[in-house]
Short mmCIF file of C-alpha atoms and ligand atoms in Angstrom, two decimals:
data_model
loop_
_atom_site.label_atom_id
_atom_site.label_comp_id
_atom_site.label_asym_id
_atom_site.label_seq_id
_atom_site.Cartn_x
_atom_site.Cartn_y
_atom_site.Cartn_z
CA UNK T 1227 7.22 19.96 -17.11
CA UNK T 1228 8.49 20.31 -20.80
CA UNK T 1229 7.18 17.44 -23.27
CA UNK T 1230 10.36 15.94 -24.23
CA UNK T 1231 11.48 16.03 -20.60
CA UNK T 1232 8.60 13.60 -20.08
CA UNK T 1233 9.13 11.75 -22.92
CA UNK T 1234 13.09 11.03 -21.70
CA UNK T 1235 11.50 10.21 -18.22
CA UNK T 1236 8.76 7.81 -19.34
CA UNK T 1237 11.53 6.36 -21.47
CA UNK T 1238 13.99 5.67 -18.91
CA UNK T 1239 11.20 4.00 -17.08
CA UNK T 1240 10.07 1.97 -20.06
CA UNK T 1241 13.61 0.50 -21.09
CA UNK T 1242 12.30 -0.34 -24.41
CA UNK T 1243 10.67 3.09 -25.89
CA UNK T 1244 13.15 5.48 -27.40
CA UNK T 1245 12.12 9.04 -26.58
CA UNK T 1246 14.03 10.92 -29.60
CA UNK T 1247 11.94 9.51 -32.30
CA UNK T 1248 8.97 8.13 -29.99
CA UNK T 1249 9.54 4.68 -31.36
CA UNK T 1250 9.13 1.33 -30.45
CA UNK T 1251 11.49 -1.21 -31.82
CA UNK T 1252 11.07 -4.31 -29.55
CA UNK T 1253 7.99 -3.88 -27.80
CA UNK T 1254 7.75 -5.81 -24.52
CA UNK T 1255 5.42 -8.71 -24.79
CA UNK T 1256 2.61 -9.29 -22.41
CA UNK T 1257 1.64 -13.06 -21.71
CA UNK T 1258 -0.92 -15.00 -19.19
CA UNK T 1259 0.58 -15.62 -15.73
CA UNK T 1260 -0.20 -19.43 -17.28
CA UNK T 1261 2.94 -18.94 -19.63
CA UNK T 1262 5.38 -17.20 -17.87
CA UNK T 1263 8.00 -19.50 -15.84
CA UNK T 1264 8.36 -20.16 -12.22
CA UNK T 1265 11.15 -17.77 -12.21
CA UNK T 1266 9.53 -14.67 -13.34
CA UNK T 1267 6.14 -15.49 -11.16
CA UNK T 1268 8.83 -15.49 -7.88
CA UNK T 1269 10.42 -12.20 -8.89
CA UNK T 1270 6.95 -10.53 -9.89
CA UNK T 1271 5.36 -11.64 -6.38
CA UNK T 1272 8.63 -10.70 -4.30
CA UNK T 1273 8.31 -7.07 -5.74
CA UNK T 1274 4.43 -6.98 -4.91
CA UNK T 1275 5.24 -7.76 -1.07
CA UNK T 1276 8.07 -4.84 -1.66
CA UNK T 1277 5.50 -2.41 -2.99
CA UNK T 1278 3.12 -3.49 -0.32
CA UNK T 1279 4.97 -3.64 2.61
CA UNK T 1280 6.81 -0.02 1.75
CA UNK T 1281 6.11 3.20 3.14
CA UNK T 1282 4.79 5.93 1.42
CA UNK T 1283 7.08 8.00 -0.48
CA UNK T 1284 4.63 10.78 -2.42
CA UNK T 1285 2.71 11.92 0.91
CA UNK T 1286 0.06 13.42 -1.27
CA UNK T 1287 -2.39 11.26 0.50
CA UNK T 1288 -2.18 11.51 3.90
CA UNK T 1289 -4.32 8.37 4.55
CA UNK T 1290 -1.84 6.14 2.75
CA UNK T 1291 0.53 4.60 4.87
CA UNK T 1292 2.14 2.37 2.36
CA UNK T 1293 3.23 2.58 -1.24
CA UNK T 1294 0.60 0.08 -2.24
CA UNK T 1295 -1.94 2.64 -0.38
CA UNK T 1296 -0.58 5.42 -2.46
CA UNK T 1297 -1.61 3.20 -5.84
CA UNK T 1298 -4.68 1.88 -4.31
CA UNK T 1299 -6.06 5.31 -2.90
CA UNK T 1300 -5.18 6.78 -6.39
CA UNK T 1301 -8.00 4.69 -7.82
CA UNK T 1302 -9.99 5.47 -5.05
CA UNK T 1303 -9.55 9.36 -5.62
CA UNK T 1304 -10.29 8.74 -9.41
CA UNK T 1305 -13.27 6.59 -9.25
CA UNK T 1306 -15.89 8.70 -10.29
CA UNK T 1307 -13.61 9.30 -13.38
CA UNK T 1308 -12.11 5.91 -14.59
CA UNK T 1309 -15.69 4.09 -14.28
CA UNK T 1310 -18.63 4.29 -16.25
CA UNK T 1311 -17.04 7.00 -18.36
CA UNK T 1312 -15.26 7.84 -21.39
CA UNK T 1313 -12.11 7.26 -19.80
CA UNK T 1314 -12.47 3.56 -18.26
CA UNK T 1315 -10.00 2.01 -21.10
CA UNK T 1316 -7.37 4.82 -20.91
CA UNK T 1317 -6.44 5.57 -17.32
CA UNK T 1318 -6.55 2.19 -16.22
CA UNK T 1319 -4.08 1.32 -19.16
CA UNK T 1320 -2.07 4.38 -17.49
CA UNK T 1321 -2.41 2.47 -14.28
CA UNK T 1322 -0.97 -0.32 -15.63
CA UNK T 1323 1.88 1.80 -16.49
CA UNK T 1324 2.14 2.96 -12.76
CA UNK T 1325 2.00 -0.62 -11.43
CA UNK T 1326 5.35 -1.16 -13.78
CA UNK T 1327 7.23 1.34 -12.16
CA UNK T 1328 6.23 0.62 -8.87
CA UNK T 1329 7.08 -2.55 -9.80
CA UNK T 1330 10.41 -1.09 -11.22
CA UNK T 1331 11.53 0.32 -8.32
CA UNK T 1332 10.89 -2.79 -5.87
CA UNK T 1333 13.63 -4.51 -8.64
CA UNK T 1334 11.08 -6.15 -11.11
CA UNK T 1335 12.11 -5.33 -14.81
CA UNK T 1336 10.81 -8.39 -16.57
CA UNK T 1337 7.49 -7.59 -18.87
CA UNK T 1338 4.22 -7.42 -16.92
CA UNK T 1339 2.03 -10.34 -16.80
CA UNK T 1340 -1.57 -10.59 -17.13
CA UNK T 1341 -4.32 -13.14 -16.95
CA UNK T 1342 -6.13 -14.78 -19.63
CA UNK T 1343 -9.25 -15.24 -18.00
CA UNK T 1344 -10.95 -16.93 -20.63
CA UNK T 1345 -8.85 -19.93 -20.03
CA UNK T 1346 -10.36 -20.18 -16.47
CA UNK T 1347 -13.73 -19.36 -17.22
CA UNK T 1348 -16.31 -20.99 -15.31
CA UNK T 1349 -13.92 -22.71 -12.82
CA UNK T 1350 -11.97 -19.79 -11.79
CA UNK T 1351 -11.46 -21.35 -8.65
CA UNK T 1352 -9.19 -23.84 -10.15
CA UNK T 1353 -6.72 -21.28 -11.91
CA UNK T 1354 -3.04 -21.69 -11.17
CA UNK T 1355 -4.03 -17.72 -10.40
CA UNK T 1356 -4.49 -19.13 -7.31
CA UNK T 1357 -1.96 -20.75 -6.19
CA UNK T 1358 -0.43 -19.90 -2.93
CA UNK T 1359 3.31 -20.49 -4.15
CA UNK T 1360 3.35 -19.30 -7.24
CA UNK T 1361 0.03 -17.22 -7.60
CA UNK T 1362 -1.82 -14.89 -5.47
CA UNK T 1363 -3.58 -16.94 -2.85
CA UNK T 1364 -7.09 -18.32 -2.67
CA UNK T 1365 -10.42 -17.60 -2.05
CA UNK T 1366 -10.95 -16.31 1.23
CA UNK T 1367 -12.10 -17.37 4.80
CA UNK T 1368 -13.85 -16.54 8.16
CA UNK T 1369 -16.16 -13.96 8.39
CA UNK T 1370 -13.95 -11.53 6.58
CA UNK T 1371 -13.08 -13.78 3.57
CA UNK T 1372 -9.78 -12.98 4.00
CA UNK T 1373 -7.20 -14.70 1.69
CA UNK T 1374 -6.54 -17.52 3.58
CA UNK T 1375 -2.84 -18.33 1.83
CA UNK T 1376 -0.23 -16.91 -0.43
CA UNK T 1377 2.28 -14.30 -0.69
CA UNK T 1378 -0.18 -11.08 0.22
CA UNK T 1379 -1.31 -12.90 3.58
CA UNK T 1380 -0.36 -9.93 6.34
CA UNK T 1381 0.25 -7.55 4.37
CA UNK T 1382 -3.15 -5.54 5.04
CA UNK T 1383 -4.27 -2.35 3.06
CA UNK T 1384 -5.45 1.02 4.29
CA UNK T 1385 -7.66 2.18 1.63
CA UNK T 1386 -11.17 1.22 1.33
CA UNK T 1387 -13.78 -0.18 1.36
CA UNK T 1388 -15.65 2.11 -0.98
CA UNK T 1389 -14.88 5.75 0.26
CA UNK T 1390 -13.68 4.90 3.85
CA UNK T 1391 -10.22 4.33 4.71
CA UNK T 1392 -9.48 1.76 7.49
CA UNK T 1393 -7.05 -1.58 8.06
CA UNK T 1394 -8.01 -4.67 6.44
CA UNK T 1395 -6.72 -7.81 4.73
CA UNK T 1396 -7.01 -8.24 1.04
CA UNK T 1397 -10.24 -10.59 0.65
CA UNK T 1398 -12.25 -12.44 -2.23
CA UNK T 1399 -14.91 -15.03 -2.15
CA UNK T 1400 -14.84 -16.78 -6.01
CA UNK T 1401 -18.25 -17.48 -7.42
CA UNK T 1402 -17.36 -20.03 -10.41
CA UNK T 1403 -20.45 -19.66 -12.67
CA UNK T 1404 -19.95 -15.73 -12.53
CA UNK T 1405 -16.65 -16.03 -14.16
CA UNK T 1406 -18.08 -17.73 -17.01
CA UNK T 1407 -19.24 -14.70 -18.64
CA UNK T 1408 -15.07 -14.12 -18.79
CA UNK T 1409 -14.75 -16.67 -21.70
CA UNK T 1410 -13.95 -16.53 -25.29
CA UNK T 1411 -17.42 -16.20 -26.60
CA UNK T 1412 -18.31 -13.24 -24.22
CA UNK T 1413 -15.00 -11.55 -24.55
CA UNK T 1414 -15.48 -11.51 -28.62
CA UNK T 1415 -19.43 -9.99 -28.52
CA UNK T 1416 -17.46 -7.52 -25.90
CA UNK T 1417 -14.87 -6.08 -28.29
CA UNK T 1418 -17.34 -6.54 -32.16
CA UNK T 1419 -18.98 -3.00 -32.00
CA UNK T 1420 -17.56 -0.77 -34.65
CA UNK T 1421 -17.55 2.56 -32.20
CA UNK T 1422 -15.41 3.28 -29.39
CA UNK T 1423 -18.15 3.93 -26.59
CA UNK T 1424 -19.88 1.25 -27.50
CA UNK T 1425 -16.72 -1.31 -27.31
CA UNK T 1426 -16.01 0.34 -24.39
CA UNK T 1427 -19.61 -0.22 -22.76
CA UNK T 1428 -19.42 -3.69 -23.80
CA UNK T 1429 -16.06 -4.59 -22.29
CA UNK T 1430 -17.02 -3.06 -18.81
CA UNK T 1431 -20.51 -4.36 -18.50
CA UNK T 1432 -19.38 -7.71 -19.79
CA UNK T 1433 -15.90 -9.57 -19.09
CA UNK T 1434 -15.01 -6.43 -16.95
CA UNK T 1435 -17.26 -6.10 -14.52
CA UNK T 1436 -18.29 -10.31 -14.05
CA UNK T 1437 -14.61 -10.49 -13.32
CA UNK T 1438 -14.67 -8.30 -10.76
CA UNK T 1439 -17.84 -10.02 -9.40
CA UNK T 1440 -16.74 -13.58 -9.76
CA UNK T 1441 -13.64 -12.35 -7.44
CA UNK T 1442 -16.29 -10.25 -4.67
CA UNK T 1443 -15.34 -8.34 -1.58
CA UNK T 1444 -12.65 -6.28 -2.19
CA UNK T 1445 -12.86 -6.92 -5.77
CA UNK T 1446 -16.28 -6.36 -6.06
CA UNK T 1447 -15.80 -2.93 -5.27
CA UNK T 1448 -15.43 -0.18 -7.62
CA UNK T 1449 -13.92 2.14 -5.81
CA UNK T 1450 -10.98 -0.19 -4.10
CA UNK T 1451 -10.61 -2.87 -5.76
CA UNK T 1452 -7.29 -2.14 -6.80
CA UNK T 1453 -6.04 -3.33 -3.34
CA UNK T 1454 -5.93 -6.58 -4.07
CA UNK T 1455 -2.82 -7.13 -6.46
CA UNK T 1456 -4.55 -9.50 -8.56
CA UNK T 1457 -6.48 -6.56 -9.81
CA UNK T 1458 -3.73 -5.48 -12.22
CA UNK T 1459 -3.85 -9.34 -13.98
CA UNK T 1460 -7.52 -8.69 -14.38
CA UNK T 1461 -6.75 -5.17 -15.68
CA UNK T 1462 -4.27 -6.04 -18.23
CA UNK T 1463 -6.82 -8.61 -19.49
CA UNK T 1464 -9.45 -5.97 -19.93
CA UNK T 1465 -6.41 -3.67 -21.69
CA UNK T 1466 -5.77 -6.53 -23.92
CA UNK T 1467 -9.69 -6.42 -25.31
CA UNK T 1468 -8.94 -2.94 -26.03
CA UNK T 1469 -5.32 -3.72 -27.21
CA UNK T 1470 -7.20 -6.43 -29.66
CA UNK T 1471 -10.72 -4.12 -30.58
CA UNK T 1472 -7.74 -1.53 -31.67
CA UNK T 1473 -5.62 -3.63 -33.92
CA UNK T 1474 -8.65 -4.57 -36.26
CA UNK T 1475 -8.54 -0.60 -38.05
CA UNK T 1476 -5.80 1.89 -37.22
CA UNK T 1477 -8.58 4.48 -37.11
CA UNK T 1478 -9.33 2.85 -33.83
CA UNK T 1479 -5.97 4.33 -31.99
CA UNK T 1480 -7.12 7.59 -32.40
CA UNK T 1481 -10.50 6.87 -31.60
CA UNK T 1482 -11.70 8.58 -27.78
CA UNK T 1483 -15.41 9.59 -26.85
CA UNK T 1484 -17.80 9.79 -23.66
CA UNK T 1485 -17.91 11.73 -20.45
CA UNK T 1486 -14.79 12.54 -18.13
CA UNK T 1487 -16.75 12.34 -15.17
CA UNK T 1488 -19.49 11.00 -12.95
CA UNK T 1489 -21.16 13.40 -10.62
CA UNK T 1490 -19.65 13.40 -6.97
CA UNK T 1491 -22.38 14.58 -5.63
CA UNK T 1492 -24.60 11.13 -6.84
CA UNK T 1493 -22.18 8.79 -5.50
CA UNK T 1494 -20.71 5.78 -7.89
CA UNK T 1495 -23.19 4.99 -10.68
CA UNK T 1496 -22.52 1.81 -13.24
CA UNK T 1497 -23.50 2.41 -16.80
CA UNK T 1498 -26.82 0.25 -16.60
CA UNK T 1499 -27.49 0.46 -13.01
CA UNK T 1500 -27.38 -3.09 -12.60
CA UNK T 1501 -24.82 -2.27 -8.80
CA UNK T 1502 -26.73 0.60 -7.62
CA UNK T 1503 -28.25 -1.18 -4.50
CA UNK T 1504 -24.31 -2.24 -4.06
CA UNK T 1505 -22.82 1.00 -4.57
CA UNK T 1506 -25.00 2.96 -2.31
CA UNK T 1507 -22.84 1.58 0.58
CA UNK T 1508 -19.17 2.51 -0.80
CA UNK T 1509 -20.60 5.95 0.10
CA UNK T 1510 -19.51 9.29 -1.58
CA UNK T 1511 -16.07 11.24 -1.44
CA UNK T 1512 -15.73 13.13 1.61
CA UNK T 1513 -14.14 16.80 1.05
CA UNK T 1514 -10.57 16.37 2.02
CA UNK T 1515 -10.98 13.49 -0.65
CA UNK T 1516 -12.70 15.54 -3.24
CA UNK T 1517 -9.87 18.44 -2.82
CA UNK T 1518 -6.78 15.84 -3.57
CA UNK T 1519 -8.69 14.60 -6.76
CA UNK T 1520 -7.45 15.79 -10.31
CA UNK T 1521 -9.59 18.00 -12.28
CA UNK T 1522 -11.57 15.58 -14.49
CA UNK T 1523 -11.60 18.36 -17.30
CA UNK T 1524 -7.79 19.04 -17.49
CA UNK T 1525 -6.80 18.89 -21.21
CA UNK T 1526 -10.30 18.80 -22.31
CA UNK T 1527 -11.68 21.93 -21.51
CA UNK T 1528 -15.18 20.27 -20.98
CA UNK T 1529 -17.02 17.35 -20.18
CA UNK T 1530 -16.11 15.16 -23.22
CA UNK T 1531 -13.27 13.06 -23.29
CA UNK T 1532 -10.42 14.05 -25.44
CA UNK T 1533 -7.29 12.85 -26.72
CA UNK T 1534 -5.47 15.95 -25.10
CA UNK T 1535 -7.25 14.50 -21.89
CA UNK T 1536 -4.34 14.77 -18.23
CA UNK T 1537 -3.96 11.28 -16.68
CA UNK T 1538 -2.27 11.70 -13.60
CA UNK T 1539 -0.80 9.75 -11.21
CA UNK T 1540 -0.46 12.41 -8.07
CA UNK T 1541 3.29 12.54 -9.19
CA UNK T 1542 4.32 8.68 -8.91
CA UNK T 1543 4.92 9.13 -13.14
CA UNK T 1544 5.04 12.02 -14.92
CA UNK T 1545 1.35 13.08 -16.02
CA UNK T 1546 0.21 11.83 -19.37
CA UNK T 1547 -1.97 12.57 -22.01
CA UNK T 1548 -4.74 9.75 -23.60
CA UNK T 1549 -3.16 10.37 -26.99
CA UNK T 1550 0.38 9.06 -25.42
CA UNK T 1551 -1.27 5.76 -24.51
CA UNK T 1552 -3.71 5.31 -27.38
CA UNK T 1553 -1.25 2.68 -29.20
CA UNK T 1554 0.57 0.96 -26.96
CA UNK T 1555 3.24 0.81 -29.77
CA UNK T 1556 3.52 4.35 -30.05
CA UNK T 1557 6.42 5.25 -28.04
CA UNK T 1558 5.43 6.55 -24.66
CA UNK T 1559 4.15 2.43 -24.45
CA UNK T 1560 5.99 0.01 -25.91
CA UNK T 1561 4.08 -3.26 -25.89
CA UNK T 1562 2.23 -5.84 -27.39
CA UNK T 1563 -0.08 -8.97 -25.88
CA UNK T 1564 0.69 -12.76 -26.72
CU1 CU X 806 -10.95 0.56 -12.12
#
C-alpha cells in the first residue's frame, strides 16, 4: 500500500492525527484506570466483551475462533520477535494501537486507559483494576485459577498456553509481594539508563516482567499473556515507561537497537535466563505457526533492529514501521500519558 494511503487509513482510525501534514495537534490523553469515570470504564468493558465474543474476521490464523483470538494469536506468532529483543517496546506500542482499532470496531472511541501500577505496587490484590463491576475481575480460583467474577467470565480464549492452542478460561493468581517491583522507585531505575538497549532491558526485566509474574497464570506466559484483557492495561504502563524515557531528550525519539528476533529453534528465551525453566513448558512454534509468522528482518535487511523495521498485524490494521511509532505525537500516533 502506498505510504500516503496508509497514513490516511491510520488517520481515520486514530481520529486526531492529521495525515496531510503528519501533525498531531490535539493528542489523546491516556489516563490510569484509577482516574477515568465509571461511564468510560463501562464503555471500555462493553467493547472488550464484544471483541472477546465476535467471530474471527481476518481468517489468517486458522486456530483463531474469535476476534480476540486473532489478536492474542498474533502475539503468540510474534512472541520470539517481540520479547528480549530490540522490538519489545516498539511492537507492544503498535500492539496497543491494534487494540485501539479493535475497541473502535466494537464502538469504543474514547482514549485508551492504562494501569499506573506504581499506585498499587505491593498490594495488587486491593487494586480497583480487579473490581468485578468496574474492572477486570479478581484473582483466580479452583484448579485452573479461572477468574471467578467480572465482565470476562465465560468468555474463553482459544490461544495458548505457550505455543499450544486450546479453549481455556482467562486465569490469574495475584501475588502481592511480587508486585512491589512495579513501584515508583523501581520504575525510576528502569528508565534511568542513558541508551535505548539498556533502558529497554531494564524496563523489560524490571516492572514489566514482575507485573506479569505478580499476575501469573495466563499473564505469566510470555507467549500468550495477551489473552487476558488486563495485559493491555499492563502494557500501557510499560509503554508509558518508554514514553517517559523518550521525553528526556529529543534524540531518544530516533534511538533504536538490539536484535529483531530470537532463534525459533531454541524456543522462548528471557534476557537473563530467569524464566528458562518455565519457558521450556511453553514449547516451540510448530511448522504451521512458523509459516504464518512475518519475516522479522522485513525492513531491516538483517538481524538488527532499525527504524525501517516493519510492524505487522497480519491485516488487522496496515503495517507500520518503527519510525512511525517512535514518537507518540509524530502524526501516525497522537497521544500522551497523563
Ligand atoms: Cu508481549
